XYZ file of C-alpha atoms in Angstrom:
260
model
C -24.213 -133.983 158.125
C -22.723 -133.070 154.906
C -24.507 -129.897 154.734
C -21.329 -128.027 153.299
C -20.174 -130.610 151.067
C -18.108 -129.767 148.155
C -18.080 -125.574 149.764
C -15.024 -123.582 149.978
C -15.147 -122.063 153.434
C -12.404 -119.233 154.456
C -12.435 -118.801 158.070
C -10.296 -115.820 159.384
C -9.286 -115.904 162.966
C -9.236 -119.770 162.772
C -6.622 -120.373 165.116
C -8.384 -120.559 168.163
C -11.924 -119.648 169.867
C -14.710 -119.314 167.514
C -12.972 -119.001 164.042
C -11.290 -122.701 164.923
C -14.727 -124.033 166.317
C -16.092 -122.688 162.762
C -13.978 -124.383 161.091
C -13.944 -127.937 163.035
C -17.686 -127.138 162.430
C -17.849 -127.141 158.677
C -14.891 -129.659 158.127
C -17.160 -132.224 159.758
C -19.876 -130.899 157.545
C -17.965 -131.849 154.293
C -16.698 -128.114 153.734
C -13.211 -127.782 151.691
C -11.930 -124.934 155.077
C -9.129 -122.318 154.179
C -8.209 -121.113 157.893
C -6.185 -117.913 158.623
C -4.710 -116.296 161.279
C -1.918 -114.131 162.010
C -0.988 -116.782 164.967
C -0.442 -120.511 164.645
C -3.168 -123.008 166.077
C -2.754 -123.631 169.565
C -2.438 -127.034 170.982
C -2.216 -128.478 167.297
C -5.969 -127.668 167.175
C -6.254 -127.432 163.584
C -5.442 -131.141 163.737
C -9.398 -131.670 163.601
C -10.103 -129.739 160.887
C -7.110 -131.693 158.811
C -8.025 -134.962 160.035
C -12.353 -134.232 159.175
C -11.320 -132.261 155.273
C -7.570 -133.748 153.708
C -8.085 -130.695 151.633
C -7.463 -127.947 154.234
C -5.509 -125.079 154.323
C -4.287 -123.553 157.180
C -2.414 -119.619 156.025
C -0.899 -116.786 158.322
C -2.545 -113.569 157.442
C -2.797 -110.210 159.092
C -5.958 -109.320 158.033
C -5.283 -105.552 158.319
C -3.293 -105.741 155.253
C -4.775 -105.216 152.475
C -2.560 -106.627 149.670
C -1.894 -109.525 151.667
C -5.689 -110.500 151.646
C -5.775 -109.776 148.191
C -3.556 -112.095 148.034
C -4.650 -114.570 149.645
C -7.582 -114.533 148.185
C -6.099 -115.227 145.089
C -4.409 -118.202 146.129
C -7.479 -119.251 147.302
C -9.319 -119.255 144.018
C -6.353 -120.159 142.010
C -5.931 -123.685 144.014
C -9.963 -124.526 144.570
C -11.606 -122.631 141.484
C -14.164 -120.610 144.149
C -15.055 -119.323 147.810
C -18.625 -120.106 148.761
C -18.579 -118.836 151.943
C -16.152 -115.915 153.863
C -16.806 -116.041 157.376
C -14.859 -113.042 159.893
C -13.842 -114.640 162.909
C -10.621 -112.189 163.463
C -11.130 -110.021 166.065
C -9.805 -108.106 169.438
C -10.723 -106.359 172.066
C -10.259 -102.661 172.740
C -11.249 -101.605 176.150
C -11.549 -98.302 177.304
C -13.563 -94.735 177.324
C -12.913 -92.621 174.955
C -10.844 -89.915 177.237
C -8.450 -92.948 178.079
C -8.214 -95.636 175.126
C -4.824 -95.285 173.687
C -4.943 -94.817 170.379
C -2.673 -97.404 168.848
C -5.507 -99.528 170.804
C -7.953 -97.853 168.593
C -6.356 -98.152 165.597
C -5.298 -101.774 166.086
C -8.972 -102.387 166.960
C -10.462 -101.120 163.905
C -7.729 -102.430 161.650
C -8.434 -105.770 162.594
C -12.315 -106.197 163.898
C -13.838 -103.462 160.973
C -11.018 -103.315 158.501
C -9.852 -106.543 158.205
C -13.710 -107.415 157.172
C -13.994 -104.896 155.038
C -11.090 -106.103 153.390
C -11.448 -109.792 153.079
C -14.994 -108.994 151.950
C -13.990 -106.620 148.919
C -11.787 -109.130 147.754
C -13.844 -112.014 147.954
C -17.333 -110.538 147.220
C -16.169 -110.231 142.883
C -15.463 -113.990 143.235
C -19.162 -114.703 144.741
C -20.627 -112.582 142.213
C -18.402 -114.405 139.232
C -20.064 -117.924 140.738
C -23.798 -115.986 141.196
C -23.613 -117.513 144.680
C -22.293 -117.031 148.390
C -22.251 -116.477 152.080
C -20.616 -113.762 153.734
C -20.802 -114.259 157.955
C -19.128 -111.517 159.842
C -18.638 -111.858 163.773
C -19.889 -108.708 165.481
C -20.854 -108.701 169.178
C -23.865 -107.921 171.139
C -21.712 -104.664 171.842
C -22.254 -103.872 168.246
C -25.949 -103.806 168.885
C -25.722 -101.787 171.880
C -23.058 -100.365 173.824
C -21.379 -100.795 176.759
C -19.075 -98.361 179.794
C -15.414 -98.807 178.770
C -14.975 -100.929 175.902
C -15.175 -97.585 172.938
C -13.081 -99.197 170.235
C -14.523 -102.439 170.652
C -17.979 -101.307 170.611
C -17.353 -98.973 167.405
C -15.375 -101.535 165.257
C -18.301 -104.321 166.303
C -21.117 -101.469 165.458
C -19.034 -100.653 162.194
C -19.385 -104.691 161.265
C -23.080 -104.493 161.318
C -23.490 -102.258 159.388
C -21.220 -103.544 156.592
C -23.246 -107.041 156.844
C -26.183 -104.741 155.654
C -24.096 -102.864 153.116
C -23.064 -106.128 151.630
C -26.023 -107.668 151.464
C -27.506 -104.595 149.923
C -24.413 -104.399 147.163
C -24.506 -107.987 146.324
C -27.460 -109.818 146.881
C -28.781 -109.057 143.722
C -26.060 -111.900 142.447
C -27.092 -114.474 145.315
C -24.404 -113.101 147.513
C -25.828 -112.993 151.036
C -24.368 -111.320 153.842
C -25.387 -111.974 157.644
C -23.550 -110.962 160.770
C -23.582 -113.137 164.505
C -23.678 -111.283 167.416
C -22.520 -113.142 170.248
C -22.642 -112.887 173.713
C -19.896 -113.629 176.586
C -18.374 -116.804 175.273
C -15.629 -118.223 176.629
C -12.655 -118.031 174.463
C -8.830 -117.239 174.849
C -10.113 -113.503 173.551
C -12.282 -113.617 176.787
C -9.926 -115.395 179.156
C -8.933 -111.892 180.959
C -12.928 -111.793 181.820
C -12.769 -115.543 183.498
C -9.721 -114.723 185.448
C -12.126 -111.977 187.386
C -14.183 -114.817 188.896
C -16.955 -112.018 190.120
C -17.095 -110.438 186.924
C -17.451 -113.415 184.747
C -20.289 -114.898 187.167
C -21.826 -111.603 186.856
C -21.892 -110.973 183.118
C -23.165 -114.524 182.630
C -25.699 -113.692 184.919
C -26.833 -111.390 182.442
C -27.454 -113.757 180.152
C -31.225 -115.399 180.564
C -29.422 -118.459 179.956
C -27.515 -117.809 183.313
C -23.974 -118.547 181.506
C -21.372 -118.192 179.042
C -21.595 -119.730 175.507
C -19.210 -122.424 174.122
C -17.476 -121.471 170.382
C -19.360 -124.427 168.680
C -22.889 -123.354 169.774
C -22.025 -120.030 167.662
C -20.709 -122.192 165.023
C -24.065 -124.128 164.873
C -25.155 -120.640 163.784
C -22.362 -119.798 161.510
C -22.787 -123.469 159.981
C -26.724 -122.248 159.165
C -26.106 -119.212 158.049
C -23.751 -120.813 155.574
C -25.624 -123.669 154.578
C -28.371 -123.613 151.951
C -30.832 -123.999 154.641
C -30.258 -119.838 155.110
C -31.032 -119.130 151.270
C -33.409 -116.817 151.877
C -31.765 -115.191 155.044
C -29.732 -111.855 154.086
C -28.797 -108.552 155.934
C -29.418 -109.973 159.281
C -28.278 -110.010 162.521
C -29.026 -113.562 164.206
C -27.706 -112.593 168.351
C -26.619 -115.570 169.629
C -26.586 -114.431 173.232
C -28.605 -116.395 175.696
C -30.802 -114.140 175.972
C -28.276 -111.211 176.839
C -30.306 -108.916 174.615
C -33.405 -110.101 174.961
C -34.498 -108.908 178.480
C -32.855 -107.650 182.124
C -34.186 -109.961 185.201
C -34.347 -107.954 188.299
C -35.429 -110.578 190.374
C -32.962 -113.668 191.175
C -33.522 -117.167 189.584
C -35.966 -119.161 191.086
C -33.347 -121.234 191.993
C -31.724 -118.404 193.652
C -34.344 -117.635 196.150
C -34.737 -121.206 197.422
């Protein structure tokens, strides 16, 4: 416990899914949490977060606007003094090949998912580098890794987010700024909620998984939560897949289980 105490933690995307169980996540571990969204919480979730850190903040932002991160940013800094850690929950999906994604899909994708973590990161990074420290976590995918049929803008915008988690860390690690990216596998969010209401499809992606299932938000935000903590100081640039295995391997044969 306590592994964030006294930390400034801005969570984008904190609404719901695995931005909110982020932040419920480091609020119990003593972290100060600003959480954006362009949405309110749902089901008073942020109530947690409040309840675990009095000082939270909970501000809408579209983080495809630039000024408006900017300044938020700024409000940020001017109320708490610093921002130790940035993590990039915000995200959405973009399905479709490239011959039939429409392009406001496209563009919305990559505004958000790539642009909106370019942007928070650009404004925050100078801040890290004033302090000499910080932890930049950006949510990519296991699509970002490798691709998948049908999901283009997705795939691109998640690919585009590993490789500024590299860039970052490149740019400012000489200032103790490190920069790591999750890629997680099918977890079962509200973003993911059109892939559980195809009962087939969801028992067949999981099945993809070595774990044989879909991940929960807060076992990603047990990785966010190291990534952020001190116990990562030495971790930068990388890409920690937190997948159940979904990258790992293909099983042809069933489960053992499955052949009983």
């Amino acid at each position: 416990m306590n592994r964030l105490e006294g930390k400034v933690a801005l969570i984008t995307g904190a609404a719901s899914g695995i931005g909110l169980a982020c932040a419920t996540r480091f609020a119990a571990e003593g972290a100060i949490v600003v959480g954006t969204d362009i949405a309110e919480p749902r089901d008073n979730g942020w109530q947690t977060v409040a309840d675990a850190a009095p000082d939270t903040l909970f501000l809408t932002l579209d983080v495809s606007d630039d000024a408006a991160v900017a300044a938020t940013v700024e409000t940020i800094v001017g109320r708490f003094g610093r921002i130790d850690v940035l993590l990039n929950a915000a995200g959405v999906v973009g399905q479709g090949a490239a011959d039939a994604v429409r392009l406001d899909i496209w563009d919305r994708t990559m505004a958000i998912n790539l642009n909106g973590s370019f942007y928070t990161a650009r404004h925050v990074a100078p801040q890290m580098v004033h302090q000499r420290s910080g932890s930049i976590i950006n949510i990519a995918s296991i699509f970002g890794m490798a691709g998948c049929d049908n999901n283009l803008a997705y795939n691109v915008s998640k690919g585009g987010v590993v490789q500024l988690t590299r860039s970052l860390a490149a740019d400012y690690g000489w200032a103790n700024v490190r920069s790591n990216c999750l890629c997680p596998g099918l977890i079962d969010t509200p973003m993911t909620e059109m892939v559980r209401e195809n009962e087939a499809f969801h028992a067949y992606f999981a099945s993809q998984h070595m774990l044989q299932r879909a991940g929960r938000p807060d076992e990603v935000a047990a990785a966010a939560l190291f990534l952020a903590s001190e116990d990562a100081s030495f971790v930068s640039g990388q890409m920690l897949m937190v997948d159940g295995g979904f990258s790992a391997a293909r099983r042809f044969a069933p489960p053992p289980e499955a052949e009983a």
